[in-house]
XYZ file of N, CA and C in Angstrom:
822
model
N 0.846 -1.190 0.000
C 0.000 0.000 0.000
C 0.884 1.244 0.000
N 0.536 2.227 -0.827
C 1.324 3.460 -0.891
C 1.159 4.259 0.387
N 2.201 4.970 0.753
C 2.147 5.800 1.941
C 1.291 7.028 1.669
N 0.611 7.506 2.707
C -0.079 8.773 2.596
C 0.907 9.888 2.908
N 0.511 11.128 2.604
C 1.388 12.251 2.865
C 1.773 12.348 4.328
N 0.816 12.080 5.209
C 1.050 12.306 6.626
C 2.112 11.391 7.204
N 2.293 10.190 6.645
C 3.273 9.290 7.245
C 4.489 9.039 6.351
N 4.683 9.889 5.343
C 5.806 9.720 4.443
C 7.102 10.154 5.118
N 8.110 9.269 5.188
C 9.393 9.663 5.785
C 10.084 10.755 4.976
N 9.883 10.767 3.664
C 10.482 11.801 2.820
C 9.907 13.171 3.170
N 8.600 13.232 3.401
C 7.968 14.508 3.718
C 8.461 15.061 5.048
N 8.658 14.197 6.027
C 9.044 14.662 7.358
C 10.346 15.449 7.345
N 11.230 15.156 6.380
C 12.525 15.840 6.337
C 12.614 16.800 5.156
N 11.473 17.212 4.627
C 11.466 18.070 3.448
C 11.966 19.475 3.730
N 11.709 19.977 4.918
C 12.034 21.366 5.226
C 13.529 21.568 5.433
N 13.988 22.763 5.110
C 15.386 23.096 5.321
C 15.648 23.783 6.645
N 14.614 23.902 7.487
C 14.785 24.620 8.757
C 15.159 23.706 9.918
N 15.350 22.412 9.630
C 15.758 21.482 10.682
C 14.621 20.962 11.532
N 13.393 21.350 11.216
C 12.230 20.894 11.966
C 11.441 19.900 11.136
N 10.908 18.838 11.766
C 10.115 17.875 11.014
C 8.813 18.486 10.509
N 8.403 18.068 9.320
C 7.144 18.546 8.744
C 6.005 17.693 9.288
N 5.046 18.337 9.941
C 3.896 17.637 10.531
C 2.622 18.354 10.108
N 2.104 18.033 8.917
C 0.935 18.740 8.390
C -0.268 18.713 9.326
N -0.466 17.585 10.007
C -1.647 17.438 10.855
C -1.588 18.324 12.093
N -0.392 18.848 12.418
C -0.245 19.672 13.614
C 0.122 21.130 13.292
N 0.133 21.467 12.012
C 0.566 22.799 11.593
C -0.602 23.534 10.942
N -1.146 24.529 11.621
C -2.317 25.248 11.127
C -1.999 26.084 9.893
N -0.732 26.444 9.703
C -0.355 27.253 8.555
C -0.098 26.410 7.296
N -0.044 25.100 7.471
C 0.291 24.202 6.364
C -0.902 24.081 5.413
N -0.694 24.398 4.123
C -1.769 24.346 3.120
C -1.750 22.969 2.454
N -2.680 22.144 2.847
C -2.719 20.760 2.369
C -2.902 20.668 0.858
N -3.757 21.511 0.293
C -4.021 21.444 -1.146
C -2.763 21.765 -1.958
N -2.018 22.769 -1.521
C -0.772 23.115 -2.206
C 0.224 21.973 -2.104
N 0.335 21.385 -0.925
C 1.253 20.275 -0.722
C 0.918 19.105 -1.644
N -0.363 18.822 -1.787
C -0.775 17.720 -2.663
C -0.428 18.005 -4.121
N -0.610 19.243 -4.547
C -0.257 19.595 -5.915
C 1.223 19.424 -6.187
N 2.048 19.816 -5.218
C 3.492 19.648 -5.375
C 3.881 18.168 -5.334
N 3.143 17.370 -4.552
C 3.392 15.930 -4.536
C 3.150 15.318 -5.919
N 2.140 15.819 -6.609
C 1.852 15.333 -7.963
C 3.034 15.633 -8.882
N 3.583 16.835 -8.792
C 4.746 17.174 -9.615
C 5.952 16.309 -9.267
N 6.161 16.073 -7.972
C 7.308 15.272 -7.538
C 7.193 13.818 -7.997
N 5.989 13.367 -8.282
C 5.808 11.984 -8.735
C 6.586 11.719 -10.016
N 6.819 12.765 -10.810
C 7.531 12.597 -12.077
C 9.039 12.464 -11.879
N 9.516 12.609 -10.657
C 10.948 12.426 -10.377
C 11.244 10.995 -9.929
N 10.238 10.119 -9.968
C 10.407 8.745 -9.487
C 10.885 7.777 -10.563
N 11.164 8.300 -11.758
C 11.706 7.432 -12.805
C 10.988 7.538 -14.132
N 9.653 7.556 -14.113
C 8.884 7.644 -15.346
C 8.684 9.103 -15.738
N 8.830 9.383 -17.027
C 8.662 10.756 -17.493
C 7.227 11.035 -17.908
N 6.432 9.998 -18.065
C 5.042 10.165 -18.461
C 4.172 9.267 -17.590
N 3.141 9.851 -16.987
C 2.333 9.143 -15.999
C 0.850 9.426 -16.201
N 0.035 8.424 -15.911
C -1.406 8.612 -15.886
C -1.867 8.904 -14.467
N -3.130 9.281 -14.328
C -3.647 9.589 -12.995
C -3.524 8.405 -12.042
N -3.733 7.200 -12.554
C -3.629 6.015 -11.702
C -2.184 5.811 -11.237
N -1.230 6.062 -12.123
C 0.188 5.951 -11.751
C 0.522 6.948 -10.644
N 0.052 8.181 -10.819
C 0.350 9.237 -9.844
C -0.291 8.923 -8.501
N -1.515 8.406 -8.530
C -2.198 8.038 -7.283
C -1.426 6.955 -6.542
N -0.880 5.999 -7.297
C -0.104 4.916 -6.673
C 1.176 5.459 -6.048
N 1.866 6.357 -6.738
C 3.136 6.886 -6.256
C 2.947 7.791 -5.038
N 1.930 8.634 -5.083
C 1.736 9.639 -4.031
C 0.884 9.153 -2.865
N 0.064 8.125 -3.102
C -0.872 7.699 -2.064
C -2.109 8.567 -1.990
N -2.272 9.486 -2.928
C -3.444 10.358 -2.951
C -4.620 9.670 -3.644
N -5.855 10.000 -3.255
C -7.025 9.434 -3.933
C -7.039 9.836 -5.403
N -7.497 8.942 -6.262
C -7.494 9.223 -7.697
C -8.331 10.454 -8.059
N -9.521 10.676 -7.454
C -10.259 11.909 -7.773
C -9.470 13.173 -7.452
N -8.711 13.139 -6.358
C -7.864 14.283 -6.006
C -6.778 14.487 -7.048
N -6.158 13.377 -7.467
C -5.113 13.446 -8.483
C -5.671 14.012 -9.786
N -6.861 13.609 -10.162
C -7.465 14.090 -11.406
C -7.653 15.605 -11.376
N -8.084 16.133 -10.237
C -8.256 17.579 -10.118
C -6.907 18.293 -10.149
N -5.914 17.698 -9.502
C -4.598 18.308 -9.464
C -3.948 18.324 -10.847
N -4.003 17.236 -11.575
C -3.388 17.192 -12.903
C -4.100 18.140 -13.870
N -5.402 18.253 -13.730
C -6.155 19.203 -14.562
C -5.672 20.626 -14.292
N -5.585 20.990 -13.022
C -5.182 22.341 -12.642
C -3.745 22.626 -13.066
N -2.838 21.683 -12.822
C -1.438 21.871 -13.174
C -1.243 21.964 -14.685
N -2.076 21.280 -15.445
C -2.028 21.394 -16.898
C -2.491 22.775 -17.340
N -3.548 23.269 -16.722
C -4.047 24.610 -17.037
C -3.009 25.688 -16.726
N -2.198 25.452 -15.686
C -1.203 26.425 -15.260
C 0.122 26.300 -16.008
N 0.256 25.268 -16.860
C 1.460 25.113 -17.658
C 2.573 24.315 -17.018
N 2.269 23.632 -15.901
C 3.289 22.810 -15.242
C 3.264 21.356 -15.726
N 2.157 20.936 -16.309
C 2.036 19.615 -16.927
C 1.489 19.787 -18.336
N 1.770 18.822 -19.190
C 1.135 18.760 -20.509
C 0.509 17.381 -20.665
N -0.553 17.330 -21.437
C -1.331 16.090 -21.570
C -1.114 15.492 -22.946
N -0.753 14.217 -22.982
C -0.575 13.478 -24.221
C -1.891 12.784 -24.555
N -2.561 13.268 -25.575
C -3.893 12.744 -25.896
C -3.845 11.318 -26.421
N -2.739 10.938 -27.072
C -2.635 9.583 -27.604
C -2.461 8.558 -26.480
N -1.609 8.874 -25.521
C -1.356 7.955 -24.409
C -2.306 8.176 -23.239
N -2.992 9.332 -23.245
C -3.881 9.716 -22.151
C -3.117 9.765 -20.823
N -1.938 10.381 -20.911
C -1.091 10.523 -19.734
C -0.451 11.908 -19.729
N 0.210 12.219 -18.608
C 0.783 13.552 -18.412
C 2.307 13.489 -18.362
N 2.928 14.641 -18.656
C 4.361 14.797 -18.474
C 4.630 16.225 -18.030
N 5.815 16.448 -17.445
C 6.166 17.785 -16.995
C 6.256 18.736 -18.181
N 5.890 19.987 -17.937
C 5.936 20.994 -18.992
C 6.949 22.084 -18.642
N 7.037 23.089 -19.486
C 8.083 24.102 -19.369
C 7.966 24.950 -18.111
N 6.788 25.007 -17.505
C 6.641 25.777 -16.273
C 7.543 25.264 -15.164
N 7.728 23.955 -15.098
C 8.608 23.355 -14.094
C 10.059 23.687 -14.404
N 10.423 23.635 -15.672
C 11.787 23.963 -16.082
C 12.141 25.389 -15.693
N 11.195 26.297 -15.839
C 11.447 27.698 -15.498
C 11.788 27.849 -14.021
N 11.094 27.101 -13.162
C 11.377 27.162 -11.724
C 12.765 26.608 -11.418
N 13.090 25.447 -12.006
C 14.387 24.832 -11.765
C 15.533 25.695 -12.270
N 15.341 26.299 -13.437
C 16.399 27.136 -13.997
C 16.623 28.377 -13.135
N 15.538 28.930 -12.615
C 15.666 30.113 -11.761
C 16.519 29.816 -10.541
N 16.364 28.620 -9.977
C 17.167 28.238 -8.809
C 18.630 28.050 -9.189
N 18.883 27.256 -10.214
C 20.260 26.916 -10.581
C 21.025 28.140 -11.084
N 20.386 28.958 -11.902
C 21.086 30.100 -12.492
C 21.434 31.164 -11.456
N 20.701 31.202 -10.350
C 20.963 32.195 -9.315
C 21.811 31.651 -8.165
N 22.347 30.433 -8.336
C 23.171 29.819 -7.307
C 24.605 30.326 -7.465
N 24.980 31.275 -6.640
C 26.277 31.950 -6.776
C 27.446 30.985 -6.662
N 27.361 30.042 -5.728
C 28.474 29.124 -5.521
C 28.751 28.300 -6.768
N 27.709 27.978 -7.502
C 27.874 27.188 -8.726
C 28.729 27.931 -9.743
N 28.482 29.217 -9.907
C 29.235 30.000 -10.882
C 30.692 30.186 -10.449
N 30.880 30.474 -9.156
C 32.236 30.739 -8.673
C 33.090 29.476 -8.593
N 32.445 28.338 -8.335
C 33.202 27.094 -8.142
C 33.620 26.438 -9.451
N 32.967 26.778 -10.558
C 33.218 26.095 -11.830
C 34.698 26.027 -12.215
N 35.439 27.129 -12.225
C 36.861 27.029 -12.641
C 37.693 26.163 -11.709
N 37.379 26.183 -10.414
C 38.087 25.336 -9.457
C 37.769 23.858 -9.706
N 36.511 23.583 -9.982
C 36.090 22.210 -10.264
C 36.700 21.717 -11.567
N 36.764 22.588 -12.565
C 37.372 22.215 -13.853
C 38.838 21.831 -13.673
N 39.548 22.609 -12.893
C 40.973 22.340 -12.690
C 41.179 21.041 -11.918
N 40.347 20.806 -10.922
C 40.454 19.571 -10.151
C 40.151 18.367 -11.037
N 39.124 18.486 -11.881
C 38.776 17.395 -12.799
C 39.923 17.107 -13.758
N 40.579 18.169 -14.220
C 41.690 17.995 -15.151
C 42.876 17.307 -14.470
N 43.179 17.708 -13.239
C 44.331 17.169 -12.535
C 44.132 15.717 -12.109
N 42.927 15.352 -11.753
C 42.670 14.017 -11.203
C 42.034 13.058 -12.208
N 41.578 13.598 -13.346
C 40.857 12.805 -14.342
C 39.603 12.169 -13.743
N 38.881 12.956 -12.923
C 37.663 12.489 -12.279
C 36.511 13.453 -12.559
N 35.316 12.928 -12.422
C 34.113 13.747 -12.500
C 33.944 14.482 -11.171
N 33.695 15.790 -11.217
C 33.562 16.601 -10.011
C 32.150 17.182 -9.965
N 31.463 16.970 -8.846
C 30.071 17.392 -8.752
C 29.796 18.287 -7.561
N 28.782 19.120 -7.710
C 28.280 19.960 -6.626
C 26.819 19.607 -6.423
N 26.449 19.270 -5.190
C 25.097 18.773 -4.925
C 24.451 19.494 -3.744
N 23.130 19.456 -3.727
C 22.368 19.970 -2.592
C 21.354 18.913 -2.169
N 20.825 19.053 -0.954
C 19.891 18.039 -0.440
C 18.463 18.268 -0.923
N 17.796 17.188 -1.232
C 16.354 17.185 -1.469
C 15.781 16.007 -0.693
N 15.225 16.294 0.486
C 14.658 15.259 1.358
C 15.723 14.223 1.690
N 15.566 12.979 1.263
C 16.551 11.940 1.574
C 17.464 11.646 0.380
N 17.612 12.647 -0.487
C 18.455 12.509 -1.668
C 19.368 13.725 -1.789
N 20.334 13.604 -2.675
C 21.178 14.730 -3.064
C 20.972 14.948 -4.555
N 20.951 16.215 -4.967
C 20.704 16.562 -6.360
C 21.902 17.319 -6.939
N 22.315 16.914 -8.135
C 23.391 17.616 -8.825
C 22.924 18.988 -9.298
N 23.686 20.025 -8.934
C 23.455 21.361 -9.481
C 24.587 21.766 -10.425
N 25.690 20.992 -10.395
C 26.785 21.210 -11.337
C 27.619 19.939 -11.423
N 28.169 19.678 -12.597
C 29.068 18.545 -12.805
C 30.098 18.928 -13.847
N 31.362 18.764 -13.497
C 32.442 19.121 -14.403
C 33.290 17.888 -14.690
N 33.735 17.775 -15.928
C 34.487 16.608 -16.372
C 35.861 17.013 -16.893
N 36.824 16.092 -16.848
C 38.132 16.380 -17.449
C 37.992 16.481 -18.961
N 38.930 17.136 -19.630
C 38.850 17.269 -21.089
C 38.733 15.923 -21.796
N 37.876 15.867 -22.768
C 37.691 14.691 -23.625
C 37.207 13.465 -22.863
N 36.641 13.659 -21.696
C 36.125 12.520 -20.922
C 34.613 12.446 -21.065
N 34.089 11.230 -21.116
C 32.643 11.049 -21.215
C 32.105 10.161 -20.103
N 32.996 9.670 -19.238
C 32.562 8.791 -18.165
C 31.919 9.577 -17.036
N 30.926 8.982 -16.409
C 30.279 9.561 -15.231
C 29.773 10.977 -15.473
N 29.138 11.177 -16.584
C 28.514 12.468 -16.849
C 27.183 12.514 -16.103
N 27.116 13.314 -15.062
C 25.918 13.421 -14.235
C 25.141 14.670 -14.636
N 23.940 14.488 -15.118
C 23.149 15.620 -15.558
C 22.674 16.445 -14.371
N 22.575 17.755 -14.569
C 22.028 18.625 -13.538
C 20.591 18.196 -13.247
N 20.283 18.042 -11.961
C 18.957 17.577 -11.560
C 18.906 16.101 -11.203
N 19.987 15.361 -11.500
C 20.030 13.937 -11.170
C 20.013 13.751 -9.650
N 19.169 12.832 -9.170
C 19.062 12.571 -7.739
C 19.865 11.340 -7.349
N 20.546 11.441 -6.196
C 21.305 10.329 -5.636
C 20.815 10.042 -4.218
N 20.805 8.783 -3.798
C 20.405 8.482 -2.425
C 21.415 9.016 -1.418
N 20.923 9.566 -0.328
C 21.819 10.132 0.670
C 22.642 9.059 1.380
N 22.048 7.925 1.667
C 22.660 6.939 2.554
C 23.917 6.300 1.994
N 23.995 6.108 0.681
C 25.069 5.292 0.115
C 26.048 6.066 -0.761
N 25.825 7.352 -0.972
C 26.717 8.124 -1.832
C 27.639 9.014 -0.995
N 28.777 9.377 -1.567
C 29.697 10.250 -0.847
C 29.104 11.645 -0.665
N 28.286 12.085 -1.607
C 27.629 13.389 -1.484
C 26.685 13.393 -0.289
N 25.840 12.367 -0.225
C 24.888 12.285 0.872
C 25.575 12.129 2.216
N 26.613 11.344 2.255
C 27.333 11.123 3.514
C 28.041 12.382 3.977
N 28.586 13.148 3.035
C 29.244 14.399 3.407
C 28.225 15.369 4.008
N 27.064 15.444 3.401
C 26.015 16.316 3.940
C 25.590 15.830 5.325
N 25.370 14.543 5.439
C 24.919 13.921 6.689
C 25.888 14.223 7.832
N 27.174 14.170 7.552
C 28.183 14.386 8.591
C 28.284 15.841 9.020
N 27.858 16.760 8.158
C 28.061 18.182 8.428
C 26.892 18.838 9.155
N 25.732 18.196 9.192
C 24.558 18.815 9.800
C 24.578 18.626 11.319
N 23.657 19.271 11.996
C 23.599 19.206 13.450
C 23.138 17.823 13.918
N 23.409 17.515 15.177
C 22.975 16.238 15.745
C 21.454 16.100 15.667
N 20.737 17.202 15.907
C 19.278 17.176 15.862
C 18.779 16.845 14.459
N 19.355 17.495 13.466
C 18.946 17.235 12.080
C 19.314 15.824 11.659
N 20.471 15.341 12.121
C 20.911 13.992 11.768
C 19.987 12.950 12.391
N 19.544 13.172 13.615
C 18.605 12.244 14.260
C 17.297 12.184 13.491
N 16.816 13.332 13.029
C 15.580 13.381 12.264
C 15.714 12.599 10.953
N 16.862 12.750 10.295
C 17.093 12.020 9.051
C 17.237 10.526 9.323
N 17.925 10.166 10.412
C 18.045 8.757 10.790
C 16.667 8.113 10.945
N 15.772 8.788 11.641
C 14.430 8.248 11.880
C 13.667 8.079 10.574
N 13.808 9.054 9.680
C 13.125 8.964 8.395
C 13.706 7.837 7.544
N 15.033 7.678 7.555
C 15.654 6.598 6.786
C 15.283 5.235 7.341
N 15.239 5.119 8.673
C 14.862 3.845 9.285
C 13.460 3.446 8.851
N 12.575 4.432 8.781
C 11.202 4.183 8.343
C 11.166 3.813 6.871
N 11.962 4.507 6.065
C 11.955 4.268 4.620
C 12.559 2.913 4.248
N 13.704 2.574 4.860
C 14.450 1.391 4.422
C 14.093 0.110 5.167
N 13.483 0.232 6.331
C 13.061 -0.961 7.056
C 14.217 -1.881 7.398
N 14.146 -3.130 6.961
C 15.166 -4.125 7.296
C 16.536 -3.799 6.698
N 16.562 -2.990 5.663
C 17.835 -2.632 5.030
C 18.542 -1.490 5.769
N 17.862 -0.868 6.743
C 18.432 0.296 7.418
C 19.718 -0.008 8.197
N 19.833 -1.096 8.963
C 21.065 -1.320 9.731
C 22.327 -1.307 8.869
N 22.260 -1.884 7.682
C 23.428 -1.895 6.796
C 23.765 -0.477 6.324
N 22.741 0.281 5.984
C 22.965 1.649 5.524
C 23.468 2.523 6.676
N 22.940 2.286 7.873
C 23.391 3.030 9.046
C 24.859 2.750 9.330
N 25.277 1.523 9.129
C 26.689 1.166 9.346
C 27.591 1.974 8.413
N 27.162 2.132 7.154
C 27.944 2.923 6.213
C 28.013 4.387 6.610
N 26.910 4.912 7.146
C 26.889 6.299 7.594
C 27.767 6.500 8.829
N 27.785 5.522 9.707
C 28.624 5.618 10.898
C 30.102 5.591 10.515
N 30.469 4.784 9.521
C 31.853 4.766 9.045
C 32.198 6.111 8.402
N 31.228 6.681 7.691
C 31.445 7.996 7.082
C 31.705 9.050 8.152
N 30.980 8.956 9.278
C 31.196 9.899 10.371
C 32.617 9.777 10.913
N 33.109 8.548 11.053
C 34.464 8.330 11.536
C 35.488 8.923 10.566
N 35.290 8.665 9.272
C 36.206 9.196 8.263
C 36.194 10.728 8.268
N 34.996 11.296 8.401
C 34.888 12.755 8.357
C 35.570 13.406 9.564
N 35.360 12.825 10.738
C 35.980 13.384 11.947
C 37.503 13.249 11.910
N 37.983 12.166 11.305
C 39.426 11.918 11.292
C 40.138 12.589 10.120
N 39.473 12.593 8.951
C 40.160 13.050 7.738
C 39.508 14.268 7.069
N 38.236 14.536 7.398
C 37.564 15.672 6.768
C 36.862 15.342 5.467
N 36.731 14.061 5.141
C 36.015 13.658 3.931
C 35.272 12.352 4.168
N 34.374 12.025 3.243
C 33.612 10.771 3.281
C 33.836 10.015 1.983
N 33.676 8.703 2.046
C 33.893 7.870 0.874
C 32.665 6.999 0.578
N 32.555 6.641 -0.678
C 31.607 5.612 -1.092
C 32.350 4.735 -2.091
N 32.725 3.559 -1.634
C 33.574 2.666 -2.430
C 32.735 1.500 -2.933
N 32.091 1.706 -4.061
C 31.248 0.682 -4.645
C 29.938 0.453 -3.919
N 29.549 1.345 -3.025
C 28.331 1.118 -2.235
C 27.079 1.662 -2.911
N 27.240 2.731 -3.687
C 26.108 3.206 -4.493
C 26.086 2.470 -5.825
N 27.221 2.391 -6.465
C 27.409 1.640 -7.707
C 28.692 0.835 -7.524
N 28.629 -0.447 -7.701
C 29.783 -1.300 -7.395
C 31.012 -0.983 -8.243
N 30.814 -0.255 -9.337
C 31.939 0.058 -10.218
C 32.488 1.469 -10.021
N 31.962 2.195 -9.036
C 32.339 3.595 -8.873
C 32.913 3.847 -7.483
N 34.038 4.536 -7.434
C 34.614 5.028 -6.188
C 34.465 6.546 -6.157
N 34.073 7.067 -5.016
C 33.877 8.514 -4.919
C 34.197 9.016 -3.521
N 34.512 10.312 -3.458
C 34.755 11.001 -2.187
C 33.870 12.233 -2.146
N 33.502 12.639 -0.933
C 32.663 13.816 -0.782
C 33.064 14.630 0.430
N 32.902 15.942 0.317
C 33.169 16.854 1.435
C 32.054 17.898 1.461
N 31.683 18.374 2.651
C 30.645 19.409 2.716
C 31.203 20.784 2.381
N 30.316 21.634 1.899
C 30.633 23.044 1.695
C 29.604 23.863 2.464
N 30.074 24.755 3.321
C 29.189 25.583 4.134
C 29.074 26.967 3.495
N 27.875 27.334 3.062
C 27.651 28.648 2.481
C 27.394 29.670 3.586
N 27.555 30.936 3.261
C 27.428 31.986 4.264
C 26.013 32.094 4.826
N 25.000 31.679 4.049
C 23.627 31.754 4.540
C 23.236 30.553 5.397
N 24.201 29.667 5.670
C 23.944 28.501 6.499
C 23.638 27.233 5.722
N 23.464 27.366 4.414
C 23.188 26.192 3.575
C 24.407 25.275 3.528
N 24.152 23.976 3.564
C 25.222 22.985 3.422
C 25.043 22.255 2.107
N 26.086 22.230 1.305
C 26.096 21.486 0.047
C 27.205 20.448 0.132
N 27.358 19.656 -0.903
C 28.422 18.646 -0.916
C 29.168 18.692 -2.243
N 30.466 18.660 -2.146
C 31.358 18.618 -3.304
C 31.893 17.193 -3.420
N 31.859 16.631 -4.616
C 32.270 15.238 -4.788
C 33.217 15.072 -5.967
N 33.967 13.984 -5.930
C 34.719 13.541 -7.104
C 34.496 12.041 -7.242
N 34.386 11.579 -8.468
C 34.056 10.168 -8.695
C 34.698 9.679 -9.984
N 34.968 8.379 -10.013
C 35.550 7.751 -11.199
C 35.306 6.249 -11.134
N 35.325 5.580 -12.260
C 35.250 4.118 -12.242
C 36.386 3.544 -11.407
N 36.107 2.482 -10.685
C 37.094 1.921 -9.768
C 38.339 1.398 -10.488
N 38.218 1.054 -11.784
C 39.406 0.564 -12.498
C 40.349 1.714 -12.861
N 39.855 2.952 -12.780
C 40.697 4.106 -13.053
C 41.278 4.717 -11.785
N 40.456 4.756 -10.727
C 40.900 5.322 -9.449
C 40.598 4.311 -8.345
N 41.634 3.756 -7.771
C 41.464 2.745 -6.728
C 41.034 3.385 -5.419
N 40.497 2.557 -4.525
C 40.119 3.034 -3.198
C 41.336 3.578 -2.460
N 42.474 2.934 -2.629
C 43.692 3.358 -1.944
C 44.150 4.742 -2.422
N 44.095 4.965 -3.722
C 44.507 6.263 -4.262
C 43.533 7.360 -3.839
N 42.251 7.019 -3.833
C 41.239 8.001 -3.452
C 41.406 8.398 -1.991
N 41.542 7.407 -1.127
C 41.684 7.677 0.305
C 43.041 8.309 0.631
N 44.074 7.876 -0.071
C 45.419 8.304 0.278
C 45.768 9.715 -0.134
N 45.201 10.197 -1.248
C 45.599 11.538 -1.712
C 44.454 12.370 -2.264
N 43.668 11.801 -3.170
C 42.682 12.614 -3.889
C 41.616 13.186 -2.965
N 41.133 12.389 -2.030
C 40.090 12.880 -1.121
C 40.598 14.033 -0.261
N 41.868 13.984 0.126
C 42.463 15.083 0.893
C 42.519 16.352 0.039
N 42.859 16.194 -1.238
C 42.886 17.335 -2.149
C 41.486 17.923 -2.321
N 40.477 17.053 -2.340
C 39.093 17.520 -2.466
C 38.689 18.360 -1.258
N 39.104 17.929 -0.072
C 38.800 18.694 1.142
C 39.445 20.073 1.081
N 40.655 20.144 0.530
C 41.322 21.431 0.378
C 40.582 22.305 -0.634
N 40.074 21.675 -1.695
C 39.314 22.412 -2.708
C 38.059 23.016 -2.099
N 37.373 22.252 -1.251
C 36.163 22.760 -0.596
C 36.493 23.996 0.233
N 37.625 23.957 0.916
C 38.046 25.114 1.696
C 38.308 26.323 0.819
N 38.895 26.098 -0.341
C 39.155 27.201 -1.270
C 37.847 27.821 -1.755
N 36.874 26.978 -2.032
C 35.582 27.482 -2.515
C 34.869 28.259 -1.407
N 34.914 27.740 -0.179
C 34.286 28.451 0.938
C 34.940 29.815 1.156
N 36.239 29.906 0.900
C 36.960 31.167 1.121
C 36.563 32.247 0.126
N 35.816 31.859 -0.923
C 35.357 32.848 -1.896
C 34.232 33.711 -1.339
N 33.707 33.313 -0.195
C 32.656 34.092 0.441
C 31.278 33.846 -0.133
N 31.039 32.631 -0.607
C 29.737 32.306 -1.196
C 28.687 32.070 -0.113
């Protein structure tokens, strides 16, 4: 059975203020708006085109509610309707919102030349990510010259628990925020949570001792990556990562030198005053 909005672990950690989201206890919370945004988020679950029944299954919302939401969102230009398939897909209105966020992200513009140089020196893919609930999202990805491996598109979502980006973010937040995320992950992953928690605990040890986190084949068995947090002046925490196929960059090389260089790069970017 699909989860309802009220008991979704992803929803509980949606806010960036460090407080759990509790719609049933928040008089200012607009349920109708939240449901409409849930419909839009359903398209980030893998399928680019969905029918009302698909959306109802993903969101846990009643199908009549979904039908009203998709109708309204189509009228507003956030969805478009495919008459042949009788299904919906995201429209340009959503792109406009995403572009407004990315294009106005100062750290992304200032960090690009530093990321390019690091990618060139290490022959690795270098990424800048931000948190979205229990995931991390790419807002920038830079590659070494003439490289096509590990090209991560802007907007790509990664799981927080098993990636170096997610682990770097997890290690940098407050104990209170980390406890809230732990509870949400335990609810989301169920029996798989102890294994994921073990990886996060190892990441905490690495971060406290070395200043970086690793993911050695845990998100993708063929990829080794390192991640470090970046603290922006407004209090936002992002994660800077480098990644490469394991046959190109071994775990030993990543841990022994490259990850340390990445931590230094993060410090250089923070010193720009972003």
